[in-house]
Coordinates of C-alpha atoms (C1' of nucleotides) and ligand atoms in Angstrom, one line a residue:
Chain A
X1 CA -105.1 121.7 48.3
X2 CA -107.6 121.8 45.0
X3 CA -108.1 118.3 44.8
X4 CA -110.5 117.8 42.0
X5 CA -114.2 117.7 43.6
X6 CA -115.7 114.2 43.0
X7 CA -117.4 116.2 39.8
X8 CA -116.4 114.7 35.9
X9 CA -115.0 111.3 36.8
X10 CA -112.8 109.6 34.0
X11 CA -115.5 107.3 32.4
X12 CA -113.8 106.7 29.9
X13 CA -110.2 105.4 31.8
X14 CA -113.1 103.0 33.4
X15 CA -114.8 101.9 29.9
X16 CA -111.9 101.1 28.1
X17 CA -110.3 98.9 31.2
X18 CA -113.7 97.0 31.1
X19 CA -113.0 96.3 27.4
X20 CA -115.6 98.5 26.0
X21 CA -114.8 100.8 23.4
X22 CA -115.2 104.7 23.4
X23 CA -116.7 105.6 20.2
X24 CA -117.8 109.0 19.1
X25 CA -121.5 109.1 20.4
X26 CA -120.6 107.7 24.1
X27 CA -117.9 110.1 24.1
X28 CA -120.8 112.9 23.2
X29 CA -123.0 111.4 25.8
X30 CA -120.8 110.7 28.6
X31 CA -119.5 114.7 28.0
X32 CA -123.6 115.2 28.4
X33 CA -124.0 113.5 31.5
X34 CA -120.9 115.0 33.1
X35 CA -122.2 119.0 32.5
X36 CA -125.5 118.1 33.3
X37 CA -127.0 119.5 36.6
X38 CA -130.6 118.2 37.2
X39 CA -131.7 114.7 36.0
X40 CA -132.4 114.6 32.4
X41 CA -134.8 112.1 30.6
X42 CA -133.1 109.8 28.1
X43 CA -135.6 112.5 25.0
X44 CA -133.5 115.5 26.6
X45 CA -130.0 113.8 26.6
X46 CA -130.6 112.7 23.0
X47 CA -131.5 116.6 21.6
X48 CA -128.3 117.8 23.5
X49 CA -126.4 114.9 22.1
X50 CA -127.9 115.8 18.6
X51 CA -127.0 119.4 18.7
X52 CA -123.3 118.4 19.1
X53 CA -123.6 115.4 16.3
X54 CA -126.7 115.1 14.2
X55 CA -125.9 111.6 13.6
X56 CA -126.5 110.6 16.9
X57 CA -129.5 108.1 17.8
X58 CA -132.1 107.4 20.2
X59 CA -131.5 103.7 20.4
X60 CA -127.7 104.8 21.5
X61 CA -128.7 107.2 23.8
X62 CA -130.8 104.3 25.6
X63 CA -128.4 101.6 25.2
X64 CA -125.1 103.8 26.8
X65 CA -127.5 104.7 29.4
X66 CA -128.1 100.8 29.5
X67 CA -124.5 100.1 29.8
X68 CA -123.5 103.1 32.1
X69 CA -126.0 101.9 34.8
X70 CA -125.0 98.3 34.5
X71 CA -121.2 99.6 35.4
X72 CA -122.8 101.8 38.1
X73 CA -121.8 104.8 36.5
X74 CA -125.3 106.1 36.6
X75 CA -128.2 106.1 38.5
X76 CA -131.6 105.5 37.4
X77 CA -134.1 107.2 38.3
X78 CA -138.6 106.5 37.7
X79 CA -140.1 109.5 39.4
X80 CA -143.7 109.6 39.1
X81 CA -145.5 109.5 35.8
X82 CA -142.3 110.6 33.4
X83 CA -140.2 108.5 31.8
X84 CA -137.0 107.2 33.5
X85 CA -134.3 109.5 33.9
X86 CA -130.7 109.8 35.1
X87 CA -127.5 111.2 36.7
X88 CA -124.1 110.5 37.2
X89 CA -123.0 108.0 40.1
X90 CA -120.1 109.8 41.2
X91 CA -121.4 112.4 44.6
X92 CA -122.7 110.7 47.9
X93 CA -126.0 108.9 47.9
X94 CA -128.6 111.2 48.4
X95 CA -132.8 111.0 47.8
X96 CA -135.0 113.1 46.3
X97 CA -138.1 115.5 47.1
X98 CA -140.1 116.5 43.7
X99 CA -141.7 119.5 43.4
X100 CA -145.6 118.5 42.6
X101 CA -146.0 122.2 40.7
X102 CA -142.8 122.8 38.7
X103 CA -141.1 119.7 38.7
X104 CA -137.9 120.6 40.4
X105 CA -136.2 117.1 41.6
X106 CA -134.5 118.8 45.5
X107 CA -131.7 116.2 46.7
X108 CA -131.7 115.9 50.0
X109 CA -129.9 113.2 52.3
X110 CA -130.5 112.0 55.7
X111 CA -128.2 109.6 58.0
X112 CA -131.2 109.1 60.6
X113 CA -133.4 107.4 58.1
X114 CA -130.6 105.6 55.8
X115 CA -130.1 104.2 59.4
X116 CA -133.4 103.2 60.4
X117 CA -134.2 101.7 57.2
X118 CA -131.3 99.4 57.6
X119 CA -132.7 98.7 60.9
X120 CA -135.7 98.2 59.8
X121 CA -134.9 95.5 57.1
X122 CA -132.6 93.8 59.2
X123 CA -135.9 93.0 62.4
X124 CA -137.3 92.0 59.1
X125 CA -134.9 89.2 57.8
X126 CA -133.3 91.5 55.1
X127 CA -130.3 93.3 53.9
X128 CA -131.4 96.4 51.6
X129 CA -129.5 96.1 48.3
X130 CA -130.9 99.3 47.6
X131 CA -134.0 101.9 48.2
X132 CA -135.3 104.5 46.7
X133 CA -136.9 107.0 48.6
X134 CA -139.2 110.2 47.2
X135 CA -141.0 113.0 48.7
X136 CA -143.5 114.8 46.7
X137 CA -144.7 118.0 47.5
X138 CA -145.3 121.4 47.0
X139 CA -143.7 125.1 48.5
X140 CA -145.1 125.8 51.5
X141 CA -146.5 129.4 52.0
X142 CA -145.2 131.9 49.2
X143 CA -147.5 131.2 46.4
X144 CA -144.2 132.1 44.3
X145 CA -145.0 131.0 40.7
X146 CA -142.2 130.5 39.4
Chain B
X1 CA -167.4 93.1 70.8
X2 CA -166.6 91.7 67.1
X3 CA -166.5 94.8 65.3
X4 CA -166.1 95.0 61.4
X5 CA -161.7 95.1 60.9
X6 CA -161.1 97.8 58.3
X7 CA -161.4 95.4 55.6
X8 CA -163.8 95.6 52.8
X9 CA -165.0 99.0 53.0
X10 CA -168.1 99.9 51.4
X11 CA -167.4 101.8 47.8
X12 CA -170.5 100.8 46.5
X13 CA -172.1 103.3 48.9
X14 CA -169.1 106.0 48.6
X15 CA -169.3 105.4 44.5
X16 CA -173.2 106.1 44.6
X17 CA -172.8 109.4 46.8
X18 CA -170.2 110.6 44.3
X19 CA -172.8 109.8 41.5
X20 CA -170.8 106.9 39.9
X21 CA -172.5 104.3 38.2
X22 CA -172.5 100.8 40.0
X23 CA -171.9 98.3 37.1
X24 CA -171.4 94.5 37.0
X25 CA -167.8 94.7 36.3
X26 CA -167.1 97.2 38.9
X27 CA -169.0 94.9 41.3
X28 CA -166.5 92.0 40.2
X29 CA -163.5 94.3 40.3
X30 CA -164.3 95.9 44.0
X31 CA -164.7 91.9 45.2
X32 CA -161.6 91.0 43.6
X33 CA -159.9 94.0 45.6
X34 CA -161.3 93.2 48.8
X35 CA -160.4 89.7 48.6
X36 CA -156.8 90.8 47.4
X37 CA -154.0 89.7 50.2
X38 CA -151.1 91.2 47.8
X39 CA -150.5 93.7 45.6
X40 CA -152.0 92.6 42.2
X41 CA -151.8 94.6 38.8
X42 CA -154.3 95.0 36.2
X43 CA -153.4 91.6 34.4
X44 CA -154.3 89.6 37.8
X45 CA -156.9 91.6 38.3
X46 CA -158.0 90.9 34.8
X47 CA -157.8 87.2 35.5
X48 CA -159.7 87.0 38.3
X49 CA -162.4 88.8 36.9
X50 CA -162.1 86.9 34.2
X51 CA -163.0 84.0 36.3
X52 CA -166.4 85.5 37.4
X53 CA -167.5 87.9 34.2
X54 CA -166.1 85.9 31.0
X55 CA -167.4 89.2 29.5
X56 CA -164.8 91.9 31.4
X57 CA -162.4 93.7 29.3
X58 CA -158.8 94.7 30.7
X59 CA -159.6 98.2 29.3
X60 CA -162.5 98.5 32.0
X61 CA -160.0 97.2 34.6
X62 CA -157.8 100.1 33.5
X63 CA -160.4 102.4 33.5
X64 CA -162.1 101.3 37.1
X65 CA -158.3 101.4 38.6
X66 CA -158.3 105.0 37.8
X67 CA -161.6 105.5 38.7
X68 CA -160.9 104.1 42.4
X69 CA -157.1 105.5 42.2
X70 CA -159.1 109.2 41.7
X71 CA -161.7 108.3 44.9
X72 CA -158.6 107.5 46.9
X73 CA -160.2 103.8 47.2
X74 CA -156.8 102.4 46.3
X75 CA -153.6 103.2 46.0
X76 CA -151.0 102.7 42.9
X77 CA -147.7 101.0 43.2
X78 CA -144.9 101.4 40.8
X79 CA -142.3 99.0 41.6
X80 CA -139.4 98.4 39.8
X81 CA -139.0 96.9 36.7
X82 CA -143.3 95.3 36.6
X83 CA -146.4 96.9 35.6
X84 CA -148.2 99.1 38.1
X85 CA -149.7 97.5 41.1
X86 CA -152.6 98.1 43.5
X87 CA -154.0 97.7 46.8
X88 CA -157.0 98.7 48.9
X89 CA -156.5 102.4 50.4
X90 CA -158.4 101.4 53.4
X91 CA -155.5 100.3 55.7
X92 CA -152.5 102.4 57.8
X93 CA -150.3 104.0 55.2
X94 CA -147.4 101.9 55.0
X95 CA -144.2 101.6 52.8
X96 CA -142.7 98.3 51.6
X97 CA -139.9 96.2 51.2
X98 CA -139.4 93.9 47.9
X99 CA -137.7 90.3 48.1
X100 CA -135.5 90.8 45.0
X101 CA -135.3 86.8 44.7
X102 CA -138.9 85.9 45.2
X103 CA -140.8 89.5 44.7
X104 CA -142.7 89.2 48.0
X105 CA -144.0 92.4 49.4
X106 CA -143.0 92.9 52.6
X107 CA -145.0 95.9 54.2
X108 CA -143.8 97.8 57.0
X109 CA -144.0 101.1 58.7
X110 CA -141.9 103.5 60.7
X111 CA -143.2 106.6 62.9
X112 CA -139.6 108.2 63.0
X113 CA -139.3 107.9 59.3
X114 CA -142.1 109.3 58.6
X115 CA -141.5 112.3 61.1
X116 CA -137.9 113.2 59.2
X117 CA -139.7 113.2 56.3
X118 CA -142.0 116.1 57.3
X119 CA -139.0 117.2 59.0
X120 CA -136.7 117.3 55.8
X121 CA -139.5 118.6 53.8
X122 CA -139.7 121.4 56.3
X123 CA -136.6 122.6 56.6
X124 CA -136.7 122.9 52.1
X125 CA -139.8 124.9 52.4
X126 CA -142.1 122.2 51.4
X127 CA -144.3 120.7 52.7
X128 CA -145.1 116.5 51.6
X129 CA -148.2 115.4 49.7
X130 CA -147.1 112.2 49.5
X131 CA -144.1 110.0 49.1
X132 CA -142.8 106.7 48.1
X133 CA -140.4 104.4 50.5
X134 CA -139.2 101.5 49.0
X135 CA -136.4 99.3 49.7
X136 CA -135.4 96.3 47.6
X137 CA -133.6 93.6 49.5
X138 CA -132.5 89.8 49.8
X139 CA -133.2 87.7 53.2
X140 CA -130.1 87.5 55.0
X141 CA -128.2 84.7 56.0
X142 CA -130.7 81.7 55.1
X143 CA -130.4 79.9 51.5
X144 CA -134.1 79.3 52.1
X145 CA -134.8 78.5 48.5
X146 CA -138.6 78.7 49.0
Chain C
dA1 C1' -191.4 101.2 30.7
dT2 C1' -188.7 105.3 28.8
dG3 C1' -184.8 108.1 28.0
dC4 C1' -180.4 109.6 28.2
dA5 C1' -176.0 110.0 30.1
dA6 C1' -172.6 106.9 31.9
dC7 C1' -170.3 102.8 30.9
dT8 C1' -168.6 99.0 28.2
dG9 C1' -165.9 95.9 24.8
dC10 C1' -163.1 96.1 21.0
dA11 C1' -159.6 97.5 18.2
dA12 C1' -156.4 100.8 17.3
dA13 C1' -153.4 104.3 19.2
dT14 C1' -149.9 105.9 22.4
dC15 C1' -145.6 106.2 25.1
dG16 C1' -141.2 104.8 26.6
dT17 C1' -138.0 101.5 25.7
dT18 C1' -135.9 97.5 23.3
dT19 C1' -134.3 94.7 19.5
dG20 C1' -132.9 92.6 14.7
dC21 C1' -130.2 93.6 11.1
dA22 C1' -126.9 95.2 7.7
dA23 C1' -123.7 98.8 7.4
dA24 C1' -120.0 101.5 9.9
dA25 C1' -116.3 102.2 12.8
dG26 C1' -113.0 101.0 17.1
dA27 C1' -108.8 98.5 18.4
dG28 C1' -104.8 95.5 18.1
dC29 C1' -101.4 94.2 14.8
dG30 C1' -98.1 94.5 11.2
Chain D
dC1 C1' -101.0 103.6 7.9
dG2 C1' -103.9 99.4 6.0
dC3 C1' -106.1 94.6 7.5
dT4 C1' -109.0 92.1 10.1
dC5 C1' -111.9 91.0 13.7
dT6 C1' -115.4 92.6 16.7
dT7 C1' -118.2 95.8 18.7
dT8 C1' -121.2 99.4 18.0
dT9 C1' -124.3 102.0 15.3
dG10 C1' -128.7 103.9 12.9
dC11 C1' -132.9 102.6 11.3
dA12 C1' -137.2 100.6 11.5
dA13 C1' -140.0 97.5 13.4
dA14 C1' -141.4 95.1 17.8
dC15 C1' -142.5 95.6 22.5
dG16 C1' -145.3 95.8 27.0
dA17 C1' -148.2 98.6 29.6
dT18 C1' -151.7 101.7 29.4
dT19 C1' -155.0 104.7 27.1
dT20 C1' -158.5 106.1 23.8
dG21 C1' -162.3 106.6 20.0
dC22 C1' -166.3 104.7 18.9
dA23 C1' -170.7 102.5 18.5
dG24 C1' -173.5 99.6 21.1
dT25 C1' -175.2 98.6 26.1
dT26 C1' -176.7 99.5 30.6
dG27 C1' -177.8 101.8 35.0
dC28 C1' -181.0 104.3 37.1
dA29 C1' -183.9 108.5 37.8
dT30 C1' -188.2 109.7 36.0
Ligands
MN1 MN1 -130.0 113.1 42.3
MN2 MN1 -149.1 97.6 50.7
ZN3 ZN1 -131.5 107.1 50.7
ZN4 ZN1 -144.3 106.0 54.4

DNA sequence: ATGCAACTGCAAATCGTTTGCAAAAGAGCG
DNA sequence: CGCTCTTTTGCAAACGATTTGCAGTTGCAT
Protein backbone atom coordinates (compact mmCIF):
# COMPACT_ATOMS: atom_id res chain seq x y z
CA UNK A 1 0.00 0.00 0.00
CA UNK A 2 1.05 4.07 -0.06
CA UNK A 3 1.68 4.24 -3.54
CA UNK A 4 2.51 7.81 -4.13
CA UNK A 5 -0.88 9.72 -5.13
CA UNK A 6 -0.53 11.01 -8.76
CA UNK A 7 0.52 14.48 -6.76
CA UNK A 8 4.43 16.00 -7.49
CA UNK A 9 5.33 14.07 -10.69
CA UNK A 10 9.11 13.93 -11.56
CA UNK A 11 9.20 16.87 -14.17
CA UNK A 12 12.34 17.09 -14.06
CA UNK A 13 13.27 12.99 -14.90
CA UNK A 14 10.77 14.04 -17.96
CA UNK A 15 12.74 17.42 -19.00
CA UNK A 16 16.06 16.23 -18.97
CA UNK A 17 15.06 12.93 -21.13
CA UNK A 18 13.53 15.44 -23.65
CA UNK A 19 16.97 17.17 -23.79
CA UNK A 20 16.08 20.22 -21.89
CA UNK A 21 18.04 21.42 -19.28
CA UNK A 22 16.97 21.97 -15.50
CA UNK A 23 18.38 25.29 -14.53
CA UNK A 24 17.84 27.10 -11.33
CA UNK A 25 14.62 29.14 -12.10
CA UNK A 26 12.59 26.03 -13.69
CA UNK A 27 13.67 24.17 -10.90
CA UNK A 28 12.04 27.11 -8.57
CA UNK A 29 9.01 27.11 -10.76
CA UNK A 30 8.27 23.65 -11.38
CA UNK A 31 8.68 23.27 -7.13
CA UNK A 32 5.86 26.33 -7.51
CA UNK A 33 3.58 24.62 -9.60
CA UNK A 34 3.84 21.26 -7.75
CA UNK A 35 2.68 23.02 -4.06
CA UNK A 36 0.31 25.01 -5.70
CA UNK A 37 -3.51 24.22 -4.99
CA UNK A 38 -5.77 26.58 -7.04
CA UNK A 39 -4.72 27.88 -10.54
CA UNK A 40 -2.30 30.64 -10.26
CA UNK A 41 -1.83 33.42 -13.00
CA UNK A 42 1.60 33.49 -14.57
CA UNK A 43 2.01 37.55 -12.08
CA UNK A 44 1.35 35.17 -8.92
CA UNK A 45 3.75 32.26 -9.93
CA UNK A 46 6.44 34.95 -10.66
CA UNK A 47 6.09 36.81 -6.89
CA UNK A 48 6.33 33.18 -5.33
CA UNK A 49 9.14 32.38 -7.60
CA UNK A 50 10.75 35.83 -6.53
CA UNK A 51 10.46 35.24 -2.87
CA UNK A 52 12.56 32.12 -3.17
CA UNK A 53 15.16 33.81 -5.88
CA UNK A 54 15.06 37.50 -6.46
CA UNK A 55 16.72 36.93 -9.69
CA UNK A 56 14.04 35.34 -11.11
CA UNK A 57 12.15 36.92 -14.22
CA UNK A 58 8.86 37.44 -15.80
CA UNK A 59 9.83 36.58 -19.28
CA UNK A 60 11.01 32.94 -17.64
CA UNK A 61 8.09 32.45 -15.72
CA UNK A 62 6.14 32.79 -19.16
CA UNK A 63 8.46 30.97 -21.28
CA UNK A 64 8.71 27.56 -18.74
CA UNK A 65 4.99 27.90 -18.62
CA UNK A 66 5.40 27.98 -22.56
CA UNK A 67 7.43 24.97 -22.56
CA UNK A 68 5.67 23.01 -19.76
CA UNK A 69 2.30 23.20 -21.69
CA UNK A 70 3.92 22.26 -25.00
CA UNK A 71 5.18 18.86 -23.08
CA UNK A 72 1.69 18.66 -21.63
CA UNK A 73 2.87 19.02 -18.28
CA UNK A 74 0.43 21.83 -17.67
CA UNK A 75 -2.75 22.93 -18.53
CA UNK A 76 -3.82 26.26 -19.61
CA UNK A 77 -6.35 27.72 -18.59
CA UNK A 78 -8.43 31.63 -20.01
CA UNK A 79 -11.22 31.92 -17.63
CA UNK A 80 -13.19 34.97 -18.18
CA UNK A 81 -11.66 38.34 -18.25
CA UNK A 82 -8.13 37.49 -16.27
CA UNK A 83 -5.25 36.65 -17.72
CA UNK A 84 -4.37 33.03 -18.50
CA UNK A 85 -3.58 30.80 -15.79
CA UNK A 86 -2.37 27.28 -14.95
CA UNK A 87 -2.04 23.93 -13.16
CA UNK A 88 -0.24 20.90 -13.26
CA UNK A 89 -1.35 17.98 -15.83
CA UNK A 90 -0.82 15.24 -13.71
CA UNK A 91 -4.78 14.33 -11.82
CA UNK A 92 -7.85 13.19 -14.09
CA UNK A 93 -9.39 15.62 -16.50
CA UNK A 94 -11.74 17.52 -14.84
CA UNK A 95 -13.76 21.10 -15.75
CA UNK A 96 -14.37 24.00 -13.93
CA UNK A 97 -17.34 26.09 -12.36
CA UNK A 98 -16.11 29.79 -11.29
CA UNK A 99 -17.41 31.47 -8.61
CA UNK A 100 -18.92 35.00 -10.31
CA UNK A 101 -18.46 36.72 -6.51
CA UNK A 102 -15.13 35.53 -5.12
CA UNK A 103 -13.45 33.91 -7.81
CA UNK A 104 -13.11 30.49 -6.54
CA UNK A 105 -12.30 28.12 -9.68
CA UNK A 106 -14.68 24.51 -8.26
CA UNK A 107 -13.36 21.38 -10.39
CA UNK A 108 -15.89 19.32 -11.03
CA UNK A 109 -16.00 16.29 -13.57
CA UNK A 110 -18.76 14.53 -15.31
CA UNK A 111 -18.70 11.13 -17.50
CA UNK A 112 -22.27 11.83 -18.89
CA UNK A 113 -21.32 14.97 -20.61
CA UNK A 114 -17.52 14.06 -21.59
CA UNK A 115 -19.67 11.32 -23.24
CA UNK A 116 -22.19 13.22 -24.99
CA UNK A 117 -19.93 15.71 -26.19
CA UNK A 118 -18.00 13.00 -27.97
CA UNK A 119 -21.24 11.99 -29.31
CA UNK A 120 -22.06 15.03 -30.21
CA UNK A 121 -18.89 15.89 -32.36
CA UNK A 122 -18.77 12.56 -33.81
CA UNK A 123 -23.08 13.12 -35.63
CA UNK A 124 -21.11 16.20 -36.52
CA UNK A 125 -18.08 14.86 -38.59
CA UNK A 126 -15.53 15.53 -35.73
CA UNK A 127 -13.22 14.06 -33.22
CA UNK A 128 -12.71 16.57 -30.20
CA UNK A 129 -8.98 17.12 -29.68
CA UNK A 130 -9.95 18.87 -26.74
CA UNK A 131 -12.78 21.15 -24.94
CA UNK A 132 -13.04 23.29 -22.42
CA UNK A 133 -15.95 23.53 -20.53
CA UNK A 134 -16.95 26.43 -17.69
CA UNK A 135 -19.78 27.14 -15.48
CA UNK A 136 -20.08 30.51 -13.99
CA UNK A 137 -22.14 31.16 -11.22
CA UNK A 138 -22.77 32.26 -7.90
CA UNK A 139 -23.83 30.36 -4.18
CA UNK A 140 -27.08 29.64 -4.13
CA UNK A 141 -29.09 30.65 -1.01
CA UNK A 142 -26.71 31.58 2.00
CA UNK A 143 -25.76 35.05 1.22
CA UNK A 144 -22.35 33.88 3.00
CA UNK A 145 -19.82 36.64 2.25
CA UNK A 146 -17.03 35.17 2.42
CA UNK B 1 -48.23 32.57 -42.69
CA UNK B 2 -44.66 34.10 -43.47
CA UNK B 3 -43.84 35.35 -40.21
CA UNK B 4 -40.57 37.48 -39.46
CA UNK B 5 -37.68 34.40 -38.39
CA UNK B 6 -35.87 35.70 -35.37
CA UNK B 7 -33.38 37.43 -37.45
CA UNK B 8 -32.73 41.08 -37.36
CA UNK B 9 -34.28 42.16 -34.26
CA UNK B 10 -35.11 45.65 -33.78
CA UNK B 11 -32.32 47.45 -31.44
CA UNK B 12 -32.89 50.60 -32.77
CA UNK B 13 -36.28 50.58 -30.94
CA UNK B 14 -34.82 48.59 -27.77
CA UNK B 15 -31.67 51.26 -27.89
CA UNK B 16 -34.19 54.36 -27.90
CA UNK B 17 -36.38 52.85 -24.94
CA UNK B 18 -33.14 52.46 -22.98
CA UNK B 19 -32.34 56.18 -23.89
CA UNK B 20 -29.25 55.41 -26.12
CA UNK B 21 -28.46 57.59 -28.79
CA UNK B 22 -29.07 56.22 -32.42
CA UNK B 23 -25.96 57.34 -34.42
CA UNK B 24 -24.80 56.72 -37.93
CA UNK B 25 -22.17 54.37 -36.98
CA UNK B 26 -24.25 52.40 -34.73
CA UNK B 27 -26.71 52.18 -37.58
CA UNK B 28 -23.79 50.67 -39.79
CA UNK B 29 -22.57 48.46 -37.05
CA UNK B 30 -26.24 46.94 -36.08
CA UNK B 31 -26.58 46.26 -40.16
CA UNK B 32 -23.27 44.66 -40.30
CA UNK B 33 -24.45 42.36 -37.29
CA UNK B 34 -27.65 41.39 -38.77
CA UNK B 35 -26.16 40.58 -41.96
CA UNK B 36 -23.36 38.54 -40.01
CA UNK B 37 -23.57 34.58 -40.90
CA UNK B 38 -20.33 33.90 -38.60
CA UNK B 39 -18.84 35.00 -35.72
CA UNK B 40 -16.88 38.16 -36.67
CA UNK B 41 -14.54 40.25 -34.32
CA UNK B 42 -14.10 43.88 -34.09
CA UNK B 43 -11.43 44.02 -37.03
CA UNK B 44 -14.15 42.45 -39.55
CA UNK B 45 -16.52 44.41 -38.18
CA UNK B 46 -14.30 47.39 -38.56
CA UNK B 47 -13.98 46.43 -42.24
CA UNK B 48 -17.13 46.18 -43.19
CA UNK B 49 -18.07 49.27 -41.79
CA UNK B 50 -15.46 50.61 -43.25
CA UNK B 51 -16.98 49.79 -46.52
CA UNK B 52 -20.14 51.88 -45.79
CA UNK B 53 -18.87 54.89 -43.28
CA UNK B 54 -15.05 55.61 -44.60
CA UNK B 55 -15.40 57.86 -41.40
CA UNK B 56 -15.94 54.84 -38.58
CA UNK B 57 -13.27 54.36 -36.05
CA UNK B 58 -12.44 50.82 -34.62
CA UNK B 59 -12.58 52.60 -31.10
CA UNK B 60 -16.48 53.16 -31.73
CA UNK B 61 -16.70 49.53 -32.85
CA UNK B 62 -15.16 48.72 -29.47
CA UNK B 63 -17.20 50.91 -27.70
CA UNK B 64 -20.75 49.88 -29.57
CA UNK B 65 -19.67 46.03 -28.93
CA UNK B 66 -19.88 46.79 -25.27
CA UNK B 67 -22.65 48.89 -25.53
CA UNK B 68 -24.70 45.90 -27.24
CA UNK B 69 -22.66 43.14 -25.12
CA UNK B 70 -24.23 45.32 -21.88
CA UNK B 71 -28.08 45.31 -23.62
CA UNK B 72 -27.61 41.65 -24.03
CA UNK B 73 -27.99 42.34 -27.94
CA UNK B 74 -24.99 40.18 -28.56
CA UNK B 75 -23.00 37.89 -27.18
CA UNK B 76 -18.96 37.75 -26.76
CA UNK B 77 -16.86 34.88 -27.78
CA UNK B 78 -13.44 34.18 -26.55
CA UNK B 79 -12.00 31.47 -28.54
CA UNK B 80 -8.74 30.27 -28.28
CA UNK B 81 -5.83 31.77 -29.35
CA UNK B 82 -7.89 35.10 -31.65
CA UNK B 83 -9.33 38.23 -30.66
CA UNK B 84 -12.79 38.29 -29.16
CA UNK B 85 -15.74 37.46 -31.41
CA UNK B 86 -19.35 38.27 -31.62
CA UNK B 87 -22.70 37.32 -32.66
CA UNK B 88 -26.31 38.43 -32.51
CA UNK B 89 -27.98 37.39 -29.00
CA UNK B 90 -31.26 36.92 -30.75
CA UNK B 91 -31.07 33.12 -31.54
CA UNK B 92 -31.39 29.72 -29.15
CA UNK B 93 -28.39 29.67 -26.88
CA UNK B 94 -26.08 27.35 -28.30
CA UNK B 95 -22.38 26.26 -27.77
CA UNK B 96 -19.85 25.50 -30.54
CA UNK B 97 -17.45 23.45 -31.99
CA UNK B 98 -14.06 24.92 -33.67
CA UNK B 99 -12.43 23.16 -36.87
CA UNK B 100 -8.79 23.44 -35.60
CA UNK B 101 -7.65 23.11 -39.44
CA UNK B 102 -9.95 25.55 -41.04
CA UNK B 103 -11.48 27.70 -37.83
CA UNK B 104 -15.07 27.09 -38.93
CA UNK B 105 -17.61 27.46 -36.22
CA UNK B 106 -19.69 24.75 -35.94
CA UNK B 107 -22.74 25.55 -33.63
CA UNK B 108 -24.59 22.98 -31.84
CA UNK B 109 -26.75 22.38 -28.90
CA UNK B 110 -27.62 19.69 -26.36
CA UNK B 111 -30.71 19.64 -23.88
CA UNK B 112 -28.99 16.78 -21.60
CA UNK B 113 -25.87 18.84 -21.38
CA UNK B 114 -27.29 21.65 -20.56
CA UNK B 115 -29.51 19.87 -17.79
CA UNK B 116 -26.14 18.22 -16.01
CA UNK B 117 -24.91 21.43 -16.01
CA UNK B 118 -27.72 22.84 -13.73
CA UNK B 119 -27.50 19.56 -12.26
CA UNK B 120 -23.63 19.71 -11.40
CA UNK B 121 -24.01 23.26 -10.43
CA UNK B 122 -26.71 22.11 -8.04
CA UNK B 123 -25.34 19.61 -6.26
CA UNK B 124 -21.97 22.41 -5.48
CA UNK B 125 -24.41 24.84 -4.13
CA UNK B 126 -24.43 27.03 -7.10
CA UNK B 127 -26.48 27.87 -9.09
CA UNK B 128 -25.24 28.84 -13.26
CA UNK B 129 -25.34 32.34 -14.67
CA UNK B 130 -23.86 31.37 -17.60
CA UNK B 131 -21.25 29.15 -19.10
CA UNK B 132 -19.01 28.42 -21.91
CA UNK B 133 -18.95 24.94 -24.01
CA UNK B 134 -16.43 24.66 -26.36
CA UNK B 135 -14.82 21.86 -28.09
CA UNK B 136 -12.01 22.13 -30.56
CA UNK B 137 -11.77 19.38 -33.08
CA UNK B 138 -10.64 18.04 -36.56
CA UNK B 139 -13.16 16.28 -39.14
CA UNK B 140 -12.72 12.79 -39.00
CA UNK B 141 -11.74 10.47 -41.51
CA UNK B 142 -11.87 12.70 -44.78
CA UNK B 143 -8.50 14.56 -46.00
CA UNK B 144 -11.06 17.03 -47.43
CA UNK B 145 -8.53 19.80 -47.87
CA UNK B 146 -11.15 22.43 -48.51
C1' DA C 1 -33.22 76.77 -34.56
C1' DT C 2 -30.96 76.19 -29.74
C1' DG C 3 -28.62 73.83 -26.16
C1' DC C 4 -26.50 70.33 -23.97
C1' DA C 5 -25.45 65.72 -22.90
C1' DA C 6 -24.18 61.76 -25.46
C1' DC C 7 -21.14 60.30 -28.89
C1' DT C 8 -17.22 60.39 -31.97
C1' DG C 9 -12.33 60.03 -34.05
C1' DC C 10 -7.75 60.28 -32.86
C1' DA C 11 -3.75 59.36 -30.44
C1' DA C 12 -1.91 57.73 -26.52
C1' DA C 13 -2.34 54.41 -22.75
C1' DT C 14 -3.08 49.87 -20.87
C1' DC C 15 -2.71 44.86 -20.17
C1' DG C 16 -0.97 40.43 -20.79
C1' DT C 17 2.36 38.21 -23.31
C1' DT C 18 6.31 37.66 -26.53
C1' DT C 19 10.82 38.65 -28.45
C1' DG C 20 15.82 40.29 -29.68
C1' DC C 21 19.98 40.48 -27.76
C1' DA C 22 24.20 40.12 -25.14
C1' DA C 23 25.58 38.07 -20.95
C1' DA C 24 25.32 33.89 -17.92
C1' DA C 25 25.07 29.26 -16.85
C1' DG C 26 23.92 23.91 -17.95
C1' DA C 27 25.96 19.59 -19.66
C1' DG C 28 29.23 16.45 -21.86
C1' DC C 29 34.09 15.72 -21.98
C1' DG C 30 38.79 15.44 -20.70
C1' DC D 1 37.67 20.42 -11.93
C1' DG D 2 38.32 23.60 -16.32
C1' DC D 3 36.90 23.94 -21.62
C1' DT D 4 33.66 24.43 -24.96
C1' DC D 5 29.40 24.40 -27.05
C1' DT D 6 24.67 25.37 -26.49
C1' DT D 7 20.74 26.59 -24.14
C1' DT D 8 18.75 29.68 -21.19
C1' DT D 9 18.42 33.97 -18.92
C1' DG D 10 17.25 39.02 -17.63
C1' DC D 11 16.29 43.19 -19.55
C1' DA D 12 14.02 46.30 -22.31
C1' DA D 13 11.59 46.99 -26.12
C1' DA D 14 7.82 45.18 -29.21
C1' DC D 15 3.42 43.16 -29.50
C1' DG D 16 -1.76 42.58 -30.40
C1' DA D 17 -6.08 43.46 -28.58
C1' DT D 18 -8.71 46.56 -26.25
C1' DT D 19 -9.53 50.84 -23.61
C1' DT D 20 -9.33 55.67 -22.57
C1' DG D 21 -8.72 61.07 -22.38
C1' DC D 22 -9.84 64.75 -24.81
C1' DA D 23 -11.63 68.24 -27.79
C1' DG D 24 -14.72 68.58 -31.41
C1' DT D 25 -19.37 66.73 -33.39
C1' DT D 26 -23.93 65.19 -33.34
C1' DG D 27 -28.59 63.50 -31.89
C1' DC D 28 -32.65 64.95 -30.32
C1' DA D 29 -35.81 67.06 -26.85
C1' DT D 30 -37.21 71.58 -26.29
MN1 LIG E 1 -8.31 22.56 -12.48
MN1 LIG F 1 -22.81 31.08 -32.30
ZN1 LIG G 1 -14.37 18.05 -19.68
ZN1 LIG H 1 -24.64 25.63 -23.63
Amino acid sequence: MNEPQQTKPDYERELRRAGIRITRPRRVILDILSEADSHPDAMEIFQRASVIDKSISLSTVYRTMKLLEGMGAIHRHAFEGGPARFEQASGEHHDHLIDLDTGDVIEFHSNRIEELQDEIARELGYEIVHHRLELYGRRKGGRKKK
